[in-house]
CSV table of C-alpha atoms in Angstrom, one decimal:
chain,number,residue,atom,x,y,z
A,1,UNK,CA,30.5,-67.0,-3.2
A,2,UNK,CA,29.3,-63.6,-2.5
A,3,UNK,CA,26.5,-62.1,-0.7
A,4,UNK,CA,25.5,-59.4,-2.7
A,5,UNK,CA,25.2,-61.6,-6.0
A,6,UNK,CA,22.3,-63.7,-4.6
A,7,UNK,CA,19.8,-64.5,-6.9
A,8,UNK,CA,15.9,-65.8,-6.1
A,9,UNK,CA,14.7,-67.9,-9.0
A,10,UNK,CA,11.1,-68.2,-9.0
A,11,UNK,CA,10.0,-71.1,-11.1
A,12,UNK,CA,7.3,-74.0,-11.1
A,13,UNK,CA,9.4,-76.3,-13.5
A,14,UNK,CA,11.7,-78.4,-11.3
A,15,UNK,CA,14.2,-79.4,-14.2
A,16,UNK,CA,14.1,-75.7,-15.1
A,17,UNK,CA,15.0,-74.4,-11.8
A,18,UNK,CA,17.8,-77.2,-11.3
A,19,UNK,CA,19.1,-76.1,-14.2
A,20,UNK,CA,19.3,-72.3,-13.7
A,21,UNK,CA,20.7,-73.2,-10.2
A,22,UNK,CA,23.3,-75.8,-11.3
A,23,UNK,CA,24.5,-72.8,-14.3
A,24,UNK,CA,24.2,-69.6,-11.8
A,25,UNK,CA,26.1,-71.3,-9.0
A,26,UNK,CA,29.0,-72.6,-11.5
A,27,UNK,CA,29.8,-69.3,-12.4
A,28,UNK,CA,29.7,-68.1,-8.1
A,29,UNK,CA,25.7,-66.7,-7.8
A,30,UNK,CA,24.0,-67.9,-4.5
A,31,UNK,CA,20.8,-69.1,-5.7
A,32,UNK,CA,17.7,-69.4,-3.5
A,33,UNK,CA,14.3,-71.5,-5.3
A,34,UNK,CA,10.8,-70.7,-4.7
A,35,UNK,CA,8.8,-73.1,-7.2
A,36,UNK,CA,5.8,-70.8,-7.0
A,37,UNK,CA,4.9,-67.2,-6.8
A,38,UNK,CA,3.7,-67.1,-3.2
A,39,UNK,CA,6.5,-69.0,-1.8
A,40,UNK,CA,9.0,-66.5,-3.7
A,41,UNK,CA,7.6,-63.7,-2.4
A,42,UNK,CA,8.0,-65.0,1.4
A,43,UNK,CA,12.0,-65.5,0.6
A,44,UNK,CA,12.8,-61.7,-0.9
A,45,UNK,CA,15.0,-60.6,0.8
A,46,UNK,CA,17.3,-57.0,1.4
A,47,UNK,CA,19.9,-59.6,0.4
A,48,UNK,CA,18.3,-60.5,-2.6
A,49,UNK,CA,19.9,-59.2,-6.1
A,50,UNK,CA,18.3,-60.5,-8.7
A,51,UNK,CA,14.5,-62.3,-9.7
A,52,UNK,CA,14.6,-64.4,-11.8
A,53,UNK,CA,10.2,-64.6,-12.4
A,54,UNK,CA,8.6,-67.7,-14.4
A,55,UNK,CA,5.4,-65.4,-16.0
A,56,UNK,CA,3.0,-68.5,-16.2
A,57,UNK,CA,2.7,-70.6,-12.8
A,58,UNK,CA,0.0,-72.2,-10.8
A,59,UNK,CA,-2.1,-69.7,-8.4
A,60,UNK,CA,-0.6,-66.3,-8.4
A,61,UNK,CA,0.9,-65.6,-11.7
A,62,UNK,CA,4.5,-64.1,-12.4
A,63,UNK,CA,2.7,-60.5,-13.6
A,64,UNK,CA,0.9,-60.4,-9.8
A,65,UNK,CA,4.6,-61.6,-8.5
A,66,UNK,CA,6.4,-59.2,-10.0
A,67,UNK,CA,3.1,-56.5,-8.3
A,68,UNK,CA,4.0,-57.4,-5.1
A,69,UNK,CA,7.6,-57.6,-5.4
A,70,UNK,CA,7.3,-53.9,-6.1
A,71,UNK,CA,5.7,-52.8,-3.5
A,72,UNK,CA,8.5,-54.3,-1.4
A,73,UNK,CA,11.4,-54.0,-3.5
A,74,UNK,CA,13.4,-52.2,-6.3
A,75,UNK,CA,15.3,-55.3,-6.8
A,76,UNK,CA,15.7,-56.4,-10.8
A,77,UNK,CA,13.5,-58.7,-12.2
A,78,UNK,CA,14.1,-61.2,-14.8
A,79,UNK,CA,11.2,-62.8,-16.5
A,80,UNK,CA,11.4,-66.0,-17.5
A,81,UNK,CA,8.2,-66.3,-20.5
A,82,UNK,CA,7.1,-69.0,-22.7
A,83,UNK,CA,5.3,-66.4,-24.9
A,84,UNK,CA,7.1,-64.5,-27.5
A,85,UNK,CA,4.3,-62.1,-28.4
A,86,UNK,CA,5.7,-58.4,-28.4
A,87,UNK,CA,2.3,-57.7,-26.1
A,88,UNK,CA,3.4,-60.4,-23.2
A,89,UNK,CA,6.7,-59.0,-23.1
A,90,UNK,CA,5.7,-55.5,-22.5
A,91,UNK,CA,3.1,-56.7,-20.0
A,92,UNK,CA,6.2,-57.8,-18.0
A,93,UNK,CA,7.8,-54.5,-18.4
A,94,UNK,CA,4.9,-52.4,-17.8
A,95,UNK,CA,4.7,-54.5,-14.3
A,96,UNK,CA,7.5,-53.4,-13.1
A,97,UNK,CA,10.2,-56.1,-14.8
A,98,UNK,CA,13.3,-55.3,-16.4
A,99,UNK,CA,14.5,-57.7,-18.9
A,100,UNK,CA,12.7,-60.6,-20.5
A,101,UNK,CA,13.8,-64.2,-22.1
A,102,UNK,CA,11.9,-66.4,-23.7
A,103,UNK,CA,11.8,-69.8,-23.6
A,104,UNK,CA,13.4,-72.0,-24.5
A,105,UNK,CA,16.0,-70.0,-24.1
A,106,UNK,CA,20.1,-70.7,-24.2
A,107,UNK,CA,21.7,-70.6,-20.7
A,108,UNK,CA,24.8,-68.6,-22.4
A,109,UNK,CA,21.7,-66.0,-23.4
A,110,UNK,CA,20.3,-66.7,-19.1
A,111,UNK,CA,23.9,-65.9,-17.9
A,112,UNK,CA,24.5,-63.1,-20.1
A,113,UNK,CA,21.1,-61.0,-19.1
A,114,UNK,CA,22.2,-62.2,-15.8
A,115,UNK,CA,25.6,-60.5,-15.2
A,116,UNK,CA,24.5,-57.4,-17.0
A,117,UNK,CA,21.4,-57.0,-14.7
A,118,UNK,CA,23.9,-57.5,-11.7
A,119,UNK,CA,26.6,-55.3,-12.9
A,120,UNK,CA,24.0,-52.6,-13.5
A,121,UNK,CA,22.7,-53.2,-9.9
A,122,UNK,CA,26.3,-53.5,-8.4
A,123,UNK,CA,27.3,-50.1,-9.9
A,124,UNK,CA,24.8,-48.5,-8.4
A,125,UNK,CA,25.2,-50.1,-5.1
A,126,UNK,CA,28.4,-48.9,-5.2
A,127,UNK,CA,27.7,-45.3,-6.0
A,128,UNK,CA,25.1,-45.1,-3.3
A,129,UNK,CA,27.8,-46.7,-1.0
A,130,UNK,CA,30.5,-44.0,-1.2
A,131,UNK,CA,28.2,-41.1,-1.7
A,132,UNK,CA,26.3,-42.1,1.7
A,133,UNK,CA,24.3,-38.8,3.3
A,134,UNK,CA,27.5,-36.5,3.4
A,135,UNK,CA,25.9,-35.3,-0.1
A,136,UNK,CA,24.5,-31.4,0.4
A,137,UNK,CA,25.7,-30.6,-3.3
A,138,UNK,CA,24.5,-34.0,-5.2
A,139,UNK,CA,21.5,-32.7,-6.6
A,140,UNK,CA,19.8,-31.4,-9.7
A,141,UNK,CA,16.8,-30.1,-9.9
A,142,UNK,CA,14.6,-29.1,-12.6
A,143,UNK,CA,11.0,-29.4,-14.0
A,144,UNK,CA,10.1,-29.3,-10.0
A,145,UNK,CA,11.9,-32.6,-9.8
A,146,UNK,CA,15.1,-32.9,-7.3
A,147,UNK,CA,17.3,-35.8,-8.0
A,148,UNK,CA,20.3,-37.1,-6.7
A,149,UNK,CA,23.3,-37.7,-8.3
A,150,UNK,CA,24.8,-40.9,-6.6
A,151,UNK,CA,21.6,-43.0,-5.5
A,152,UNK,CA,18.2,-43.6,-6.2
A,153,UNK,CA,16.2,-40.9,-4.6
A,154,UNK,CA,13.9,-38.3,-6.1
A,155,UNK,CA,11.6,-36.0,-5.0
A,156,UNK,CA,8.7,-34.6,-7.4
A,157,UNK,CA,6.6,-31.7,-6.5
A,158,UNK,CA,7.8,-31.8,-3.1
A,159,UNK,CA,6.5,-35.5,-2.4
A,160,UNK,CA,9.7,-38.3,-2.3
A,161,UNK,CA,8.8,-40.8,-5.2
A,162,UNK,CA,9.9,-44.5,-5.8
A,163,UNK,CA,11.5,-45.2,-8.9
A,164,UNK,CA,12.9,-48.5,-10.0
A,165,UNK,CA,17.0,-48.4,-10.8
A,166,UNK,CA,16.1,-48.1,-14.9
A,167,UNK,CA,13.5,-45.4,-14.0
A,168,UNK,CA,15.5,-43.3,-12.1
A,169,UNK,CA,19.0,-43.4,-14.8
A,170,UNK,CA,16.2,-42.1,-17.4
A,171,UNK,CA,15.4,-39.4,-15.0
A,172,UNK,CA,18.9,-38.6,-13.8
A,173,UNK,CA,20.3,-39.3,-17.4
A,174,UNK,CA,17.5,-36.3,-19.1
A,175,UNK,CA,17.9,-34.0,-16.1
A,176,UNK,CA,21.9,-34.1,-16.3
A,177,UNK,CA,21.4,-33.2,-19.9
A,178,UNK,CA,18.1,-30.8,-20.3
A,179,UNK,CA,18.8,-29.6,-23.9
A,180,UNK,CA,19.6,-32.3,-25.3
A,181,UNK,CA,17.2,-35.0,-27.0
A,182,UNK,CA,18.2,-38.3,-26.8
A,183,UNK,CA,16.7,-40.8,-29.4
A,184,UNK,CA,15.9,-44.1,-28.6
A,185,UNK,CA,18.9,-46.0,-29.2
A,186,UNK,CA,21.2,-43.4,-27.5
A,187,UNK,CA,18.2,-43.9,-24.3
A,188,UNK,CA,18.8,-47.5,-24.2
A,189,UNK,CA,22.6,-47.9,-24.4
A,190,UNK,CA,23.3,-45.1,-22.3
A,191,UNK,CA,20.9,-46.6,-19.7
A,192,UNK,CA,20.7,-50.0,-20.2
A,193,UNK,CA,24.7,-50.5,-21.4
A,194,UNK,CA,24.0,-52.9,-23.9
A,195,UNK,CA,23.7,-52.9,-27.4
A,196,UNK,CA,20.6,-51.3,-29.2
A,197,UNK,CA,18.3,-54.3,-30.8
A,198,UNK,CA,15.0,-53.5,-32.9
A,199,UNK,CA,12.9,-54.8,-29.8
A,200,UNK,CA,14.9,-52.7,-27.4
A,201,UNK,CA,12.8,-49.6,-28.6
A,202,UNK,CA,9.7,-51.3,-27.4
A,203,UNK,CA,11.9,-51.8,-23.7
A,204,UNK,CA,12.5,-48.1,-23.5
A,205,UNK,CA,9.2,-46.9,-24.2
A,206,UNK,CA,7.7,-49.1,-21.9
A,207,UNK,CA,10.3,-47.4,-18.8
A,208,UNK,CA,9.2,-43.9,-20.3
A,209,UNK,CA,5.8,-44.4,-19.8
A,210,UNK,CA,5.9,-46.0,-16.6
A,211,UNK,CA,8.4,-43.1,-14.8
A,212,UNK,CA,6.0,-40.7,-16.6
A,213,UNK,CA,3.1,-41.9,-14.6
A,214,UNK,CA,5.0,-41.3,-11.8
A,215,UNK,CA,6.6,-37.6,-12.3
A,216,UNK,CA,3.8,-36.3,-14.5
A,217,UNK,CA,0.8,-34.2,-13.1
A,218,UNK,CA,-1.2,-35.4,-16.6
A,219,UNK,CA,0.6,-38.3,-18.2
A,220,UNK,CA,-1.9,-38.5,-20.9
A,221,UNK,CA,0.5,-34.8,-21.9
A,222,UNK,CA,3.3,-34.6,-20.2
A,223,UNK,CA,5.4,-31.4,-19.7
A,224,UNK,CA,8.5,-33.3,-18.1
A,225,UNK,CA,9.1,-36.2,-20.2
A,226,UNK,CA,8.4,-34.6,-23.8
A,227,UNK,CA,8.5,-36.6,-27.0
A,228,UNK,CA,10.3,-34.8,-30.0
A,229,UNK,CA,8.6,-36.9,-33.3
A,230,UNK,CA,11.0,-38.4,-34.9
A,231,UNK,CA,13.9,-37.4,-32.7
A,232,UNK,CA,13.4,-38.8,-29.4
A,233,UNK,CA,13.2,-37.6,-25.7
A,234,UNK,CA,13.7,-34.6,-23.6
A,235,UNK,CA,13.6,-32.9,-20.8
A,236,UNK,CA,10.8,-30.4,-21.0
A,237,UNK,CA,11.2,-26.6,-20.7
């Protein structure tokens, strides 16, 4: 089994979390358990690769979790929900999570989300990995934002700014391509890799308004991020 595909679960529900673990370590994950949210948080890891975050637990809840997991972490998170309102689903996103099941849910579903989350991670890892700090020439800049090419790092208005792994391929994906409006379905399978559902449009706007918080001076109008009605997104001018 391999190191860098170690998954945390986080989960209250004893059968559910022997479950996941019995699944996850079939198919070669290293899973660690923390059956509540304070617990969890104690056992992240730089080795962890993967939440997996129960929303409704005992003491601190899975929202709060996922809070403090990003202030420490730009790890993915996976919520685990047994409410399959649109409104708790974005809560998770807007959080800081991103993907969502719902429960009950079908482990072939769990295991797909799973590997897609970790491939996603994994590339990037990777990229980050061989372009190290012998970089000079792997940024773009633009909008008074410099990004890098081949890892997550981004500077905005001269301050260096923390964007999750989704985040920061919506930035680098708009910046590569500043003329071009993307809709939503092109956003989401060119940044996400996976097929465009009717509730991924939700997913996308959720990541567009978060990473505009963090790159716009006003994100109640923003001047980076612009929204073409009807069309989709941009880079502004």
């Amino acid at each position: 089994m391999m190191e860098h595909n170690t998954i945390l679960m986080i989960e209250d529900d004893a059968a559910i979390r022997e479950g996941v673990r019995i699944l996850l370590e079939g198919d070669g994950f290293v899973v660690d358990e923390a059956e509540n949210g304070r617990s969890g948080i104690r056992k992240l890891t730089d080795q962890t690769q993967l939440v997996i975050l129960d929303i409704m637990m005992p003491g601190i809840s899975g929202i709060r979790t996922c809070e403090e997991i990003r202030r420490q972490s730009k790890v993915p998170v996976l919520f685990l929900t047994a409410k399959g309102q649109e409104s708790d689903k974005l809560l998770g996103l807007t959080v800081g999570g991103d993907d969502y099941l719902v429960k009950p849910f079908s482990y072939a579903e769990l295991l797909a989300r799973v590997r897609a989350l970790l491939r996603r991670r994994n590339v990037y890892d990777k990229a980050a990995a061989e372009n190290g700090e012998s970089d000079a020439c792997g940024w773009l800049e633009a909008s008074g934002i410099r990004i890098h090419t081949g890892h997550n790092e981004a500077i905005v208005r001269g301050a260096k700014t923390e964007l999750t792994e989704l985040e920061y391929k919506i930035l680098l994906l708009l910046i590569s391509h500043p003329h071009k409006i993307f809709s939503v379905k092109n956003l989401y399978e060119s940044v996400w890799d996976e097929p465009f559902i009717y509730t991924s449009g939700n997913t996308v706007m959720v990541h567009i308004r978060r990473l505009r918080k963090k790159i716009e001076e006003n994100p109640q109008s923003p001047q980076i991020i612009e929204n073409v009605w009807g069309k989709g997104y941009r880079l502004g001018t």
